[in-house]
CSV table of C-alpha atoms in Angstrom, one decimal:
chain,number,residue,atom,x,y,z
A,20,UNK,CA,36.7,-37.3,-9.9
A,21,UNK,CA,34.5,-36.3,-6.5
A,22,UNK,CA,35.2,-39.8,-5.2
A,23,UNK,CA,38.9,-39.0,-5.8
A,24,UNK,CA,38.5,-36.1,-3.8
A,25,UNK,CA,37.1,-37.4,-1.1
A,26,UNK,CA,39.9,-40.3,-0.4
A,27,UNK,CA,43.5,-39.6,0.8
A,28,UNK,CA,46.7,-40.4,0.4
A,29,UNK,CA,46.4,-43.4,1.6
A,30,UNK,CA,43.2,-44.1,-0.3
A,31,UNK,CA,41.3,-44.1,3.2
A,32,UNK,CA,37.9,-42.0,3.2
A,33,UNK,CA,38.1,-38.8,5.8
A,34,UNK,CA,34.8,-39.3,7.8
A,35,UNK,CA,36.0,-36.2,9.4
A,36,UNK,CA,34.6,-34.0,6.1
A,37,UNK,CA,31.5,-35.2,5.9
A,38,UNK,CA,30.7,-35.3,9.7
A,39,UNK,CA,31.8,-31.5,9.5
A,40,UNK,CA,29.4,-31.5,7.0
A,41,UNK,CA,26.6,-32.4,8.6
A,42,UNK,CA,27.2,-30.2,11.5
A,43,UNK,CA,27.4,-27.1,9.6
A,44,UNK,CA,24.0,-28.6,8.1
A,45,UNK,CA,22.0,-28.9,11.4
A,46,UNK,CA,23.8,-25.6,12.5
A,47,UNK,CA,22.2,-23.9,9.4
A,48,UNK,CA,19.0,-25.8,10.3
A,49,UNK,CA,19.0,-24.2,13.7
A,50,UNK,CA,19.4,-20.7,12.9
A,51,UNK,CA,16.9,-20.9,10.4
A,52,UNK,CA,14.3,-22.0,12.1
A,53,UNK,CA,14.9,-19.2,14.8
A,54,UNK,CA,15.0,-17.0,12.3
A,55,UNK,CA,11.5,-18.3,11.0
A,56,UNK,CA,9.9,-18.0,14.9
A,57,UNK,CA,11.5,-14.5,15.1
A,58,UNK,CA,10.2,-13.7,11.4
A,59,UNK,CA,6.8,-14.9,12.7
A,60,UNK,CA,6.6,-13.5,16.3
A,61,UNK,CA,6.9,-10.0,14.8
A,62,UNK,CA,5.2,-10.2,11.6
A,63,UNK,CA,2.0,-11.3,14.1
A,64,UNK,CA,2.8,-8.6,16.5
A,65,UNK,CA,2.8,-6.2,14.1
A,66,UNK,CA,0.0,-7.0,12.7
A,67,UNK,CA,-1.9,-7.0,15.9
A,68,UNK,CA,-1.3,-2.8,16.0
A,69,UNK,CA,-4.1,-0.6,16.0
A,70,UNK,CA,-4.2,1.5,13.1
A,71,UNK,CA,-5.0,4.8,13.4
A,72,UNK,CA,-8.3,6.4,13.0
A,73,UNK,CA,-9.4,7.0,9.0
A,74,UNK,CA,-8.8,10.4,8.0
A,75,UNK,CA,-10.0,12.2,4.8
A,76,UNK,CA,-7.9,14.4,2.8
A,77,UNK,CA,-9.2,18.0,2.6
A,78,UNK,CA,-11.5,19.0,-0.2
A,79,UNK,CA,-11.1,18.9,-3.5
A,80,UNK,CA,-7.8,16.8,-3.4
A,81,UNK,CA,-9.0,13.1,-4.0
A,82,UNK,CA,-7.0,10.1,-3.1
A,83,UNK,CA,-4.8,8.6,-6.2
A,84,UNK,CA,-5.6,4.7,-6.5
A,85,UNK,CA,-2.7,2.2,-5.9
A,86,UNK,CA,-0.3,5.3,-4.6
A,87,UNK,CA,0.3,2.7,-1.5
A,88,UNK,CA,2.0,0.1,-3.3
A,89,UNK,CA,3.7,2.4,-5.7
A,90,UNK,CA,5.8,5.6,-6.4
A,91,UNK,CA,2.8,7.2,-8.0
A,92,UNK,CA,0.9,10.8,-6.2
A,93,UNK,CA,-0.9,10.1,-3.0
A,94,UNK,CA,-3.0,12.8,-3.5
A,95,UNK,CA,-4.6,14.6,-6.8
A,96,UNK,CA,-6.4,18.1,-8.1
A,97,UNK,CA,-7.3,20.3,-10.3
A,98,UNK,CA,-7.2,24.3,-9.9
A,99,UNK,CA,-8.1,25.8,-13.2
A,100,UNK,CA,-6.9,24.2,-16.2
A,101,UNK,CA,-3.8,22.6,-13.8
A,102,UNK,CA,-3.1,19.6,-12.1
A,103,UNK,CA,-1.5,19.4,-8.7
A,104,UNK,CA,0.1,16.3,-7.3
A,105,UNK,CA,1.0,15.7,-4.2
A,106,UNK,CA,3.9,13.3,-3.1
A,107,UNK,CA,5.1,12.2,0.6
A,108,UNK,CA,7.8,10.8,2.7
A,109,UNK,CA,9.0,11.3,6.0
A,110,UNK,CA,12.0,13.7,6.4
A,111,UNK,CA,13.6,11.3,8.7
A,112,UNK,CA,13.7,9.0,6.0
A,113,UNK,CA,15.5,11.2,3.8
A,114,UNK,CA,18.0,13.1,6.1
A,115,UNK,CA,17.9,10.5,9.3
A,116,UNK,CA,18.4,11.4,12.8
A,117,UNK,CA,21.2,11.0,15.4
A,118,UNK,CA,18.8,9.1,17.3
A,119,UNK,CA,17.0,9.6,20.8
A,120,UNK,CA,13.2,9.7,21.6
A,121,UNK,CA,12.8,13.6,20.8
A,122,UNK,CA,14.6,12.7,17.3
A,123,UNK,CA,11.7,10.3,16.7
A,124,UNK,CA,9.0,12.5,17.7
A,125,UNK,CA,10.1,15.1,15.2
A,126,UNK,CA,10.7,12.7,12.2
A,127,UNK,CA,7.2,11.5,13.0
A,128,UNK,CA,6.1,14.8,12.6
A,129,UNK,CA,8.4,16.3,9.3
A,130,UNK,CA,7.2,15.0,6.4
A,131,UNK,CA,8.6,15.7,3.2
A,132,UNK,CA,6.2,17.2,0.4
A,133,UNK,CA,6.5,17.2,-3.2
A,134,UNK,CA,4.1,19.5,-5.4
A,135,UNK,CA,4.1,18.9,-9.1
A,136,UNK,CA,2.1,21.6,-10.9
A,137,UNK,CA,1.3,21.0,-14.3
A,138,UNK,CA,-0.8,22.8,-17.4
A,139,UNK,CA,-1.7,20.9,-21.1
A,140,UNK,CA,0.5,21.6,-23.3
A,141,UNK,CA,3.5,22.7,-21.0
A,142,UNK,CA,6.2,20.1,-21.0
A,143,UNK,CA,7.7,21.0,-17.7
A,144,UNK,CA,6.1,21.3,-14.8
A,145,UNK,CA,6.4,23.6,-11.5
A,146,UNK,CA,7.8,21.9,-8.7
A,147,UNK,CA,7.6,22.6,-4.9
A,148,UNK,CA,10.0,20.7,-2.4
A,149,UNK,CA,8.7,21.7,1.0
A,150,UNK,CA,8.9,20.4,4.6
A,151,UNK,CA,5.0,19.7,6.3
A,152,UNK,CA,4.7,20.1,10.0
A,153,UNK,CA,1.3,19.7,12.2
A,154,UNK,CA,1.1,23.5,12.2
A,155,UNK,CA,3.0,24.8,9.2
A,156,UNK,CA,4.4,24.2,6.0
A,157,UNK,CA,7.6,25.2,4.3
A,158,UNK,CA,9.3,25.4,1.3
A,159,UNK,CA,12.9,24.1,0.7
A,160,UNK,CA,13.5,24.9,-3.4
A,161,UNK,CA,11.2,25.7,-6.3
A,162,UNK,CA,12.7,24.3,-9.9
A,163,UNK,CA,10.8,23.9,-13.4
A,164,UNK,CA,11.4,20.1,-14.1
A,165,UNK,CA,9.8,17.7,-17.1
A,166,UNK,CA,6.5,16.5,-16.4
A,167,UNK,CA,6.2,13.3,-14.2
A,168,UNK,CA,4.8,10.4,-16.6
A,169,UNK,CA,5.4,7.1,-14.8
A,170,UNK,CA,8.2,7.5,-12.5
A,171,UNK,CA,8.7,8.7,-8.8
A,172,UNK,CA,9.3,12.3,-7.7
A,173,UNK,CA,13.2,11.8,-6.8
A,174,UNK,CA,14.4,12.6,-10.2
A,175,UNK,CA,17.8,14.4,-10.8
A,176,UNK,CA,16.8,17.7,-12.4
A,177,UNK,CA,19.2,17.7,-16.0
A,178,UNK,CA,19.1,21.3,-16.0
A,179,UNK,CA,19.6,24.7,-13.8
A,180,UNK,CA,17.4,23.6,-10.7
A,181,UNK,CA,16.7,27.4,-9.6
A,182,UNK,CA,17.9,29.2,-7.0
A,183,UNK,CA,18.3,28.4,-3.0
A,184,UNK,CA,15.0,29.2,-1.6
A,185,UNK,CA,16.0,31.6,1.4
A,186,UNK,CA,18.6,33.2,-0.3
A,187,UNK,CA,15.3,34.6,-2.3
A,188,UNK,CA,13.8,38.3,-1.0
A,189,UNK,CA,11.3,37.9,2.0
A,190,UNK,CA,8.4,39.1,-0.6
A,191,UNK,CA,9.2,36.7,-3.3
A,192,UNK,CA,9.1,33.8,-0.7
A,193,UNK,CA,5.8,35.4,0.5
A,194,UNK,CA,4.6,35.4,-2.9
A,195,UNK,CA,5.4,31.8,-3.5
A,196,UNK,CA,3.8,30.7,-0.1
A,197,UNK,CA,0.7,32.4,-0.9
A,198,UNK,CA,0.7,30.6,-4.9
A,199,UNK,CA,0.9,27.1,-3.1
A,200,UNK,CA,-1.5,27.7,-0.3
A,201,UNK,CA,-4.1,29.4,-3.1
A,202,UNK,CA,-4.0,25.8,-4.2
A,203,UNK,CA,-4.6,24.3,-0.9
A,204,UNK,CA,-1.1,23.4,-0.4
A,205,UNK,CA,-0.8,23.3,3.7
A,206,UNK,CA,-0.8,22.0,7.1
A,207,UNK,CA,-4.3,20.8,6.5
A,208,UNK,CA,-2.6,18.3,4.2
A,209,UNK,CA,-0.8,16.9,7.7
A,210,UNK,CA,-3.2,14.8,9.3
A,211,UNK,CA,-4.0,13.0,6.1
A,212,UNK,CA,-0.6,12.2,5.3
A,213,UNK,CA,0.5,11.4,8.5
A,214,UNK,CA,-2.3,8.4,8.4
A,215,UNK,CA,-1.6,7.5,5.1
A,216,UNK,CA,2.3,7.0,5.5
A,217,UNK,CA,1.7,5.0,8.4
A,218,UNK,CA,-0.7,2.7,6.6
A,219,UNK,CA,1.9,2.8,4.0
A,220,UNK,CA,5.4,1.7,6.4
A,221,UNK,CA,2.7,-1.1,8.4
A,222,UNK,CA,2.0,-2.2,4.5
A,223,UNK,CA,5.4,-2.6,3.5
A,224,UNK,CA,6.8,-3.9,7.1
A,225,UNK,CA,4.4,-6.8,7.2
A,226,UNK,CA,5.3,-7.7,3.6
A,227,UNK,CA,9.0,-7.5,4.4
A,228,UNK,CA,8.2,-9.9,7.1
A,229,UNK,CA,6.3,-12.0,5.0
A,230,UNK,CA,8.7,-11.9,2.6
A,231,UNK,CA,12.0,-12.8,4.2
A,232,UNK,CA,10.4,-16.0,5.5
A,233,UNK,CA,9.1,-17.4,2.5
A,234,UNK,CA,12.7,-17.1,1.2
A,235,UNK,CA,14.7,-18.6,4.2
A,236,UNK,CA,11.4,-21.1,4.3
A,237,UNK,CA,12.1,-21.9,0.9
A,238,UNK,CA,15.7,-22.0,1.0
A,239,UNK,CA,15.2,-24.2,4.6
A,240,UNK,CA,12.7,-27.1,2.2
A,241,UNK,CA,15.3,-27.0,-0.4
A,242,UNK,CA,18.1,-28.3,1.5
A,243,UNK,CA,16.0,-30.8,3.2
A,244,UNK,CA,15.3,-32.1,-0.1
A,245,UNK,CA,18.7,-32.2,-1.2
């Protein structure tokens, strides 16, 4: 049935098919491989870049193992009989920028803070969504959710999420400020967490890089093959 395919009318073989074929083939080959060199150029570039210098996180938060290859807390605590989590990710990642040089030197320094406070025997927990800055820290919403087990801190809330932060009384936001910072919730957290999430994005762009190029690799031996 394939060798039918291949003849026509007149029962002749179209060499034309095949010899487009084999140009589409090399073609493929081609981009490939420049795709592998540019895979490879960068992924040793970025490798090459300095990271930055080690910072601790402030006392007594302690640094959760694995959080960098994982949606787990970077950062842990106890106050009392609770236990405070912290979660991070830049702000430009979540609401991105129109672009520009300014544009990235403020999503560099907005990151986006997640506080899960939790006590034994409580099934929810008390959650703080707040915006970190080098010199200040602030809080978006404050909601009661179920306590975080296994998954990541982007969870849609199945219930009446509180109300909108500002439209709160000035001493009511003061009072919730000064709850969060009693637990060490603040821009001493920034320096930390800056380091961290670029450890973090280095991490994850070198294995993307990595990545990628074992599949086209892969893909590239497999036709060779065929």
């Amino acid at each position: 049935m394939w060798r039918k395919a291949l003849v026509s009318v007149g029962g002749a073989l179209q060499p034309c098919r095949v010899t487009a074929f084999r140009r589409s083939s090399s073609v493929s080959t081609a981009v490939n491989s420049m795709l592998l060199r540019s895979l490879k150029e960068h992924y040793l570039e970025i490798s090459k870049m300095t990271p930055p210098p080690k910072v601790s996180p402030p006392q007594p938060f302690t640094v959760v193992k694995g959080a960098l290859d994982s949606a787990t807390p970077v950062l842990k605590r106890t106050y009392g009989d609770e236990v405070i989590s912290i979660y991070v990710m830049r702000l430009a990642n979540i609401i991105p920028s129109g672009g520009g040089d300014d544009d990235d030197d403020d999503g560099i320094n907005q990151l986006f803070v997640h506080v899960d406070i939790s006590k034994p025997g409580q099934k929810d927990s008390l959650h703080f969504l707040c915006g970190l800055y080098p010199d200040a820290l602030g809080i978006h919403s404050v909601s009661m959710r179920p306590k975080l087990e296994t998954s990541g801190f982007l969870v849609v809330p199945t219930k009446y999420n509180g109300p909108v932060f500002q439209d709160l009384d000035g001493k009511m936001r003061d009072a919730l400020h000064g709850y969060i910072e009693e637990r060490g919730i603040n821009e001493s957290l920034f320096p930390f967490l800056q380091a961290w999430l670029y450890v973090k994005d280095h991490r994850h762009l070198m294995g993307w890089f990595k990545s990628v190029g074992t599949f086209i690799n892969e893909r590239k031996q497999e036709a060779s093959l065929a």
